[in-house]
Short mmCIF file of C-alpha atoms in Angstrom, two decimals:
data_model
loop_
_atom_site.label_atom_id
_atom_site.label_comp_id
_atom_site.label_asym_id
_atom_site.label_seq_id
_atom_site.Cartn_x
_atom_site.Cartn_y
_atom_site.Cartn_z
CA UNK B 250 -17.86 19.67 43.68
CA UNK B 251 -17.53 15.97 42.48
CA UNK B 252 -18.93 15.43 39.44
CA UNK B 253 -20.38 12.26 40.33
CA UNK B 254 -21.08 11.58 43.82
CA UNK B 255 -23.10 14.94 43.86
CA UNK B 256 -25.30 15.24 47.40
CA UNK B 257 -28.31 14.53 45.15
CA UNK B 258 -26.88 11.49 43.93
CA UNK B 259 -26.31 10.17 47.14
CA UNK B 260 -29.57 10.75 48.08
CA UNK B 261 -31.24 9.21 45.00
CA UNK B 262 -28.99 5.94 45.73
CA UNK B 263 -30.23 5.78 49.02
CA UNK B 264 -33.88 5.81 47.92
CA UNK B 265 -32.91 3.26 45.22
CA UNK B 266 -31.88 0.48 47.71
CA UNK B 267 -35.04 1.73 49.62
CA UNK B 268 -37.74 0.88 47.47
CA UNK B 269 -35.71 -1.91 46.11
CA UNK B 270 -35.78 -3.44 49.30
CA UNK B 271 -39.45 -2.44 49.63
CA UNK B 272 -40.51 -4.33 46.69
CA UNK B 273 -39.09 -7.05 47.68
CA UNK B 274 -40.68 -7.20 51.27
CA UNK B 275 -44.02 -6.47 49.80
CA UNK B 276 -43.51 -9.62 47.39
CA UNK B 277 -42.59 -11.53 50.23
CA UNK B 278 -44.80 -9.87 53.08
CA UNK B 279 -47.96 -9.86 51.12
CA UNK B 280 -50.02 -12.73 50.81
CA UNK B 281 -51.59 -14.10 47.36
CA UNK B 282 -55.25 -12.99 48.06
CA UNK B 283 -53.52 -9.84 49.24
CA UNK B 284 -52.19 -8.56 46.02
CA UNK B 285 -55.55 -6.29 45.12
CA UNK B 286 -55.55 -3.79 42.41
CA UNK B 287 -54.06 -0.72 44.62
CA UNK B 288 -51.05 -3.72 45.84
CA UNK B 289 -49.87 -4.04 42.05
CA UNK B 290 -50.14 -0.14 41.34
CA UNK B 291 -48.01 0.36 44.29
CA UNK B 292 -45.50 -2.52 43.06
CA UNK B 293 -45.33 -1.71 39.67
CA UNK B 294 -45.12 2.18 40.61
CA UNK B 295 -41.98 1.27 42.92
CA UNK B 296 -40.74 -0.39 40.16
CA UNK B 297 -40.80 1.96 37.58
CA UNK B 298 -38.83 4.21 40.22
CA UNK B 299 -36.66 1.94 40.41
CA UNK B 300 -35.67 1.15 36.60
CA UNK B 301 -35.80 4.93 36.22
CA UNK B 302 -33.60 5.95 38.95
CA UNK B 303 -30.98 3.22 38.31
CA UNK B 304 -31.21 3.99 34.18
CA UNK B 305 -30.32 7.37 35.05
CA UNK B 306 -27.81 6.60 37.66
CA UNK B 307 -25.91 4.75 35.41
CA UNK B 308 -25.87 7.95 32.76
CA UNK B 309 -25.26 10.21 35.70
CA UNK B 310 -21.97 8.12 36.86
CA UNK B 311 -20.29 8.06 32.91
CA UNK B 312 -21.51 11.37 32.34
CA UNK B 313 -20.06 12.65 35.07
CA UNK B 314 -16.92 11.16 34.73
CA UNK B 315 -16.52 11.92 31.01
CA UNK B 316 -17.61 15.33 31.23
CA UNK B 317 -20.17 15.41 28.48
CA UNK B 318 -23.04 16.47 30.52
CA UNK B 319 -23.37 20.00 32.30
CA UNK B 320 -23.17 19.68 35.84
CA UNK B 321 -26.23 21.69 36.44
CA UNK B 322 -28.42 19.25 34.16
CA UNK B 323 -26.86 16.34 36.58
CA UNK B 324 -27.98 17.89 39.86
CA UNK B 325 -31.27 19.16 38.80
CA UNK B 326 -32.13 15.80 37.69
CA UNK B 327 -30.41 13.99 40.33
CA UNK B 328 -32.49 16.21 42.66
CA UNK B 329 -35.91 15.55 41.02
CA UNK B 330 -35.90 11.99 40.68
CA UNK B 331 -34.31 12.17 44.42
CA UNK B 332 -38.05 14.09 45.23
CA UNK B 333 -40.03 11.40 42.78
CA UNK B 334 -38.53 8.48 44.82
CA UNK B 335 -39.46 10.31 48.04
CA UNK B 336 -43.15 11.00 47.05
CA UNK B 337 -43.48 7.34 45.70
CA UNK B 338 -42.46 6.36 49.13
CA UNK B 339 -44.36 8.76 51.16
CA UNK B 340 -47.97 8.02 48.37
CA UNK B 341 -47.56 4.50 49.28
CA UNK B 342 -47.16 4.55 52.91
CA UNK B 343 -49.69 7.23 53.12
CA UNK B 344 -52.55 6.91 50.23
CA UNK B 345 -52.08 2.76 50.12
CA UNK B 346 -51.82 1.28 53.32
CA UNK B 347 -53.21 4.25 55.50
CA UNK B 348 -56.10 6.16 53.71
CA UNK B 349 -56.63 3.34 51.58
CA UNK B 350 -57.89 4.62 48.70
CA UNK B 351 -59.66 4.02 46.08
CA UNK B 352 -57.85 2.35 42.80
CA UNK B 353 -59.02 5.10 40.44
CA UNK B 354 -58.24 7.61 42.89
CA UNK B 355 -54.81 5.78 44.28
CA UNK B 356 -53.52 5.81 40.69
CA UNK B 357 -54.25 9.05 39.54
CA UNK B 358 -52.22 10.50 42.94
CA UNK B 359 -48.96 8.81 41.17
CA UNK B 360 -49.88 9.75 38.07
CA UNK B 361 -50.28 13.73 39.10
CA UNK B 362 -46.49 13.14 41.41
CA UNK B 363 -45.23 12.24 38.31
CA UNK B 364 -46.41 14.97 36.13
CA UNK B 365 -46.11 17.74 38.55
CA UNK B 366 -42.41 16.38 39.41
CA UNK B 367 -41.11 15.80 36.10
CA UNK B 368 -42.29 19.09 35.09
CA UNK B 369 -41.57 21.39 37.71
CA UNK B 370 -37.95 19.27 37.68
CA UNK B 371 -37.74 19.73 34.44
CA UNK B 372 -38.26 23.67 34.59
CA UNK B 373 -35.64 23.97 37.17
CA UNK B 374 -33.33 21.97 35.25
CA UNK B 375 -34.08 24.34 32.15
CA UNK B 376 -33.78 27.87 34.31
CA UNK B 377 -30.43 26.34 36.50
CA UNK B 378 -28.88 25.74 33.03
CA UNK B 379 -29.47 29.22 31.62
CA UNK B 380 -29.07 30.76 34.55
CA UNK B 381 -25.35 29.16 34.67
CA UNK B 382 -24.77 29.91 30.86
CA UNK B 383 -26.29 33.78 31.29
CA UNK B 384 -23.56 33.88 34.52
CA UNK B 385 -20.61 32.62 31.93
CA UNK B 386 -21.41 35.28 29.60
CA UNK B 387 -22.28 38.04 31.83
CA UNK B 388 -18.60 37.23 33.09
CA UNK B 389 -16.73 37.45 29.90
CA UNK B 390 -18.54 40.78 28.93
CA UNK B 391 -17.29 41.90 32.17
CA UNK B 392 -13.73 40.30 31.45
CA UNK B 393 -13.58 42.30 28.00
CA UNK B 394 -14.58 45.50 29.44
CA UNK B 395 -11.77 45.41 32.02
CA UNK B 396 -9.31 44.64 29.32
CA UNK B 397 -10.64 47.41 27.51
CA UNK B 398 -9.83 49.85 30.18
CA UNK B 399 -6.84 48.71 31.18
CA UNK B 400 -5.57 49.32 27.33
CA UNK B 401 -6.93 52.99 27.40
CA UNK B 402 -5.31 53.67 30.94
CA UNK B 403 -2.22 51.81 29.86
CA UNK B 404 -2.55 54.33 26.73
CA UNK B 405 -3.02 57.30 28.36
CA UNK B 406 -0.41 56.68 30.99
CA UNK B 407 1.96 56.25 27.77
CA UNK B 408 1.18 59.46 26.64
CA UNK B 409 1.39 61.21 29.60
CA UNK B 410 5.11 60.09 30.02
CA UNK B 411 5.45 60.85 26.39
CA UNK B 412 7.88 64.09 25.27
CA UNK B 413 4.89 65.35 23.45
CA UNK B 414 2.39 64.98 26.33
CA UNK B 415 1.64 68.94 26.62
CA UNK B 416 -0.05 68.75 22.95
CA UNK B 417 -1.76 65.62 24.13
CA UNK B 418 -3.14 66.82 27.11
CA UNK B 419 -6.36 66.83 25.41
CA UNK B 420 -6.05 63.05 24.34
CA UNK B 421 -5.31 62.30 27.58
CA UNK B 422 -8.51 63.52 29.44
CA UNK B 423 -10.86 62.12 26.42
CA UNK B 424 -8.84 58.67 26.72
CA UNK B 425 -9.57 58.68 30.41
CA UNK B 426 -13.32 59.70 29.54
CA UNK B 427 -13.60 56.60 27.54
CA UNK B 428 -12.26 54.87 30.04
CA UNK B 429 -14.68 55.82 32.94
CA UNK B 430 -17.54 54.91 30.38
CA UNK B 431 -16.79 52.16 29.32
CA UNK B 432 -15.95 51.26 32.59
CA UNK B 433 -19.43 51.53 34.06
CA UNK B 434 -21.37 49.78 30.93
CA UNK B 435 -23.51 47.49 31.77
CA UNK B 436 -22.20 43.84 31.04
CA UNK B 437 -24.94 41.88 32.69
CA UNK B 438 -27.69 41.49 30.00
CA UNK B 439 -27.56 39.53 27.04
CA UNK B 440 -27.19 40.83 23.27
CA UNK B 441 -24.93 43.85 22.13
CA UNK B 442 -22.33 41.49 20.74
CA UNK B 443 -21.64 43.18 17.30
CA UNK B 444 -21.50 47.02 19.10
CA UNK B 445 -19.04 45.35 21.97
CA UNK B 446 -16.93 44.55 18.53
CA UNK B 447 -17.11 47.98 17.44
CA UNK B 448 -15.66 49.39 20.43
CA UNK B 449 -12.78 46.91 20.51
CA UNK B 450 -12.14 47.89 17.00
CA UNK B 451 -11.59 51.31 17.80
CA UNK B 452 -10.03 51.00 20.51
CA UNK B 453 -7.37 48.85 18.67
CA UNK B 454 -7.75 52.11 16.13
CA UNK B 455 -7.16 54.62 18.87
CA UNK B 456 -3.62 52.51 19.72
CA UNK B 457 -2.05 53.03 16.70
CA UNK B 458 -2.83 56.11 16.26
CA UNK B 459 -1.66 57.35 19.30
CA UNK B 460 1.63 55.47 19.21
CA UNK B 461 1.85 56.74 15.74
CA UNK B 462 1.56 59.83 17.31
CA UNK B 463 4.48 59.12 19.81
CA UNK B 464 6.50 58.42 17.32
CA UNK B 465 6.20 61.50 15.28
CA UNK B 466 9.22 64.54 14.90
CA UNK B 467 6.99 67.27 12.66
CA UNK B 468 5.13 69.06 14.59
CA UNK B 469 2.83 69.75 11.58
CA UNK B 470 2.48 65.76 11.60
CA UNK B 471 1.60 65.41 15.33
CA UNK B 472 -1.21 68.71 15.25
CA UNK B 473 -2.45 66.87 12.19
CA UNK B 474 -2.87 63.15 14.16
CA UNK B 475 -4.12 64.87 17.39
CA UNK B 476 -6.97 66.27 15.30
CA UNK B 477 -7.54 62.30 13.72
CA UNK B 478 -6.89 61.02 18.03
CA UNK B 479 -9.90 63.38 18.69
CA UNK B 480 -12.15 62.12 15.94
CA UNK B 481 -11.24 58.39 16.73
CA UNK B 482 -12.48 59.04 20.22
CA UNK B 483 -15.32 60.25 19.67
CA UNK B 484 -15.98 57.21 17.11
CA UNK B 485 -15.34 55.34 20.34
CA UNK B 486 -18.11 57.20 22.16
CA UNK B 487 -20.16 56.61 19.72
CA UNK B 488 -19.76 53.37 19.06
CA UNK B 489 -19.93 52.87 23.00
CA UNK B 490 -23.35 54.82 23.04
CA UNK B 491 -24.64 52.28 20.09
CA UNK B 492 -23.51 49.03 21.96
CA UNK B 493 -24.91 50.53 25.43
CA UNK B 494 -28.40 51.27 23.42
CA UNK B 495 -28.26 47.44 21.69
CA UNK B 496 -27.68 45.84 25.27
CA UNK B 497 -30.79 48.30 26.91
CA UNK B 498 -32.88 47.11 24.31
CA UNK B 499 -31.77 43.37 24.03
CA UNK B 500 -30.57 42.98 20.40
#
């Protein structure tokens, strides 16, 4: 999607030269007696649209193009000051020139749009942008976890192939274990960031012990690092069961 000529800014442009062009046919439409109290709220309402959507316009096109702004935050504001232009229309053609209401009662209609726009806009804006940032993280967790099970298959394919894999049979089905679990832990909700570190860190341990292990002629040497293989794992587990427990809870 473009940056800057988003759908909603397209639409907010067109609304622009709108009630542009409306202000300046009710200047010149509208005689002097004309120009009551509920005339000059209208004008002056028009205007502020106006100033407001061109202001922002102009930070939508160099933010945009620079990059400094979240895309999100543009179209959720490009979108509600689309909606604001449209309601200023639609109150004036409606509550101005055909129910003709009251000044007290006219204003306070543009006053409520305006409340009930910016902060229902607003809100959007706000739940859009965490929505997008809870989306980038939930997809790095998930990014991490794959790499972590591709390093424990990778491992235990190694040590299957391995001279000494008869010894390590038992590695090999706790490897693939860890594997599965980690596999289907749950990457979508926020927090668990220091127990995700934990089980990276022994993971990392479990390599180099079990390439240690590869690499081994005693067999006094290899009973001895099976027995430290077995412990790491279930360090792993447990470290897996702690980060699982942080992210159920939300820490």
């Amino acid at each position: 999607m473009n940056r800057v000529f988003t759908k909603g800014f397209i639409l907010l442009a067109v609304f622009l030269v709108i009630l542009a062009g409306l202000s300046a046919a009710m200047l010149l439409l509208t005689p002097e007696e004309g120009r009551t109290g509920n005339f000059w709220i209208s004008f002056w309402t028009i205007i502020f649209a106006v100033v407001l959507a061109f202001v922002y316009m102009l930070f939508h096109i160099f933010a945009g193009r620079e990059g400094t702004a979240p895309l999100p935050l543009l179209l959720g504001i490009s979108a509600t000051l689309a909606l604001y232009c449209a309601f200023v229309l639609g109150n004036v053609a409606v509550s101005h020139y055909f129910l003709g209401l009251s000044r007290n009662a006219y204003l306070a209609t543009h006053i409520l749009g305006f409340l009930v726009l910016a902060g229902g806009g607003g809100a959007l804006t706000i739940l859009s942008l965490s929505t997008k940032e809870a989306d980038t993280t939930a997809s790095l967790k998930r990014s991490r976890l794959f790499v972590l099970t591709t390093r424990i298959g990778s491992l235990a394919g190694e040590l299957n192939l391995c001279s000494h894999r008869e010894m390590a049979s038992g590695i090999i089905g706790g490897l693939n274990d860890l594997k599965e679990a980690i596999r289907f832990s749950d990457p979508m909700s926020a927090g668990g960031e220091d127990g995700e570190e934990k089980v990276v860190l022994a993971v990392a341990a479990l390599e180099n012990k079990c390439r240690r292990f590869m690499a081994l002629s005693s067999g006094d040497e290899r009973e001895k690092a099976v027995l430290e293989i077995e412990n790491l794992i279930d360090r792993a587990f447990s470290a897996l069961k702690t980060r699982n427990e942080d992210v159920l809870h939300g820490k």
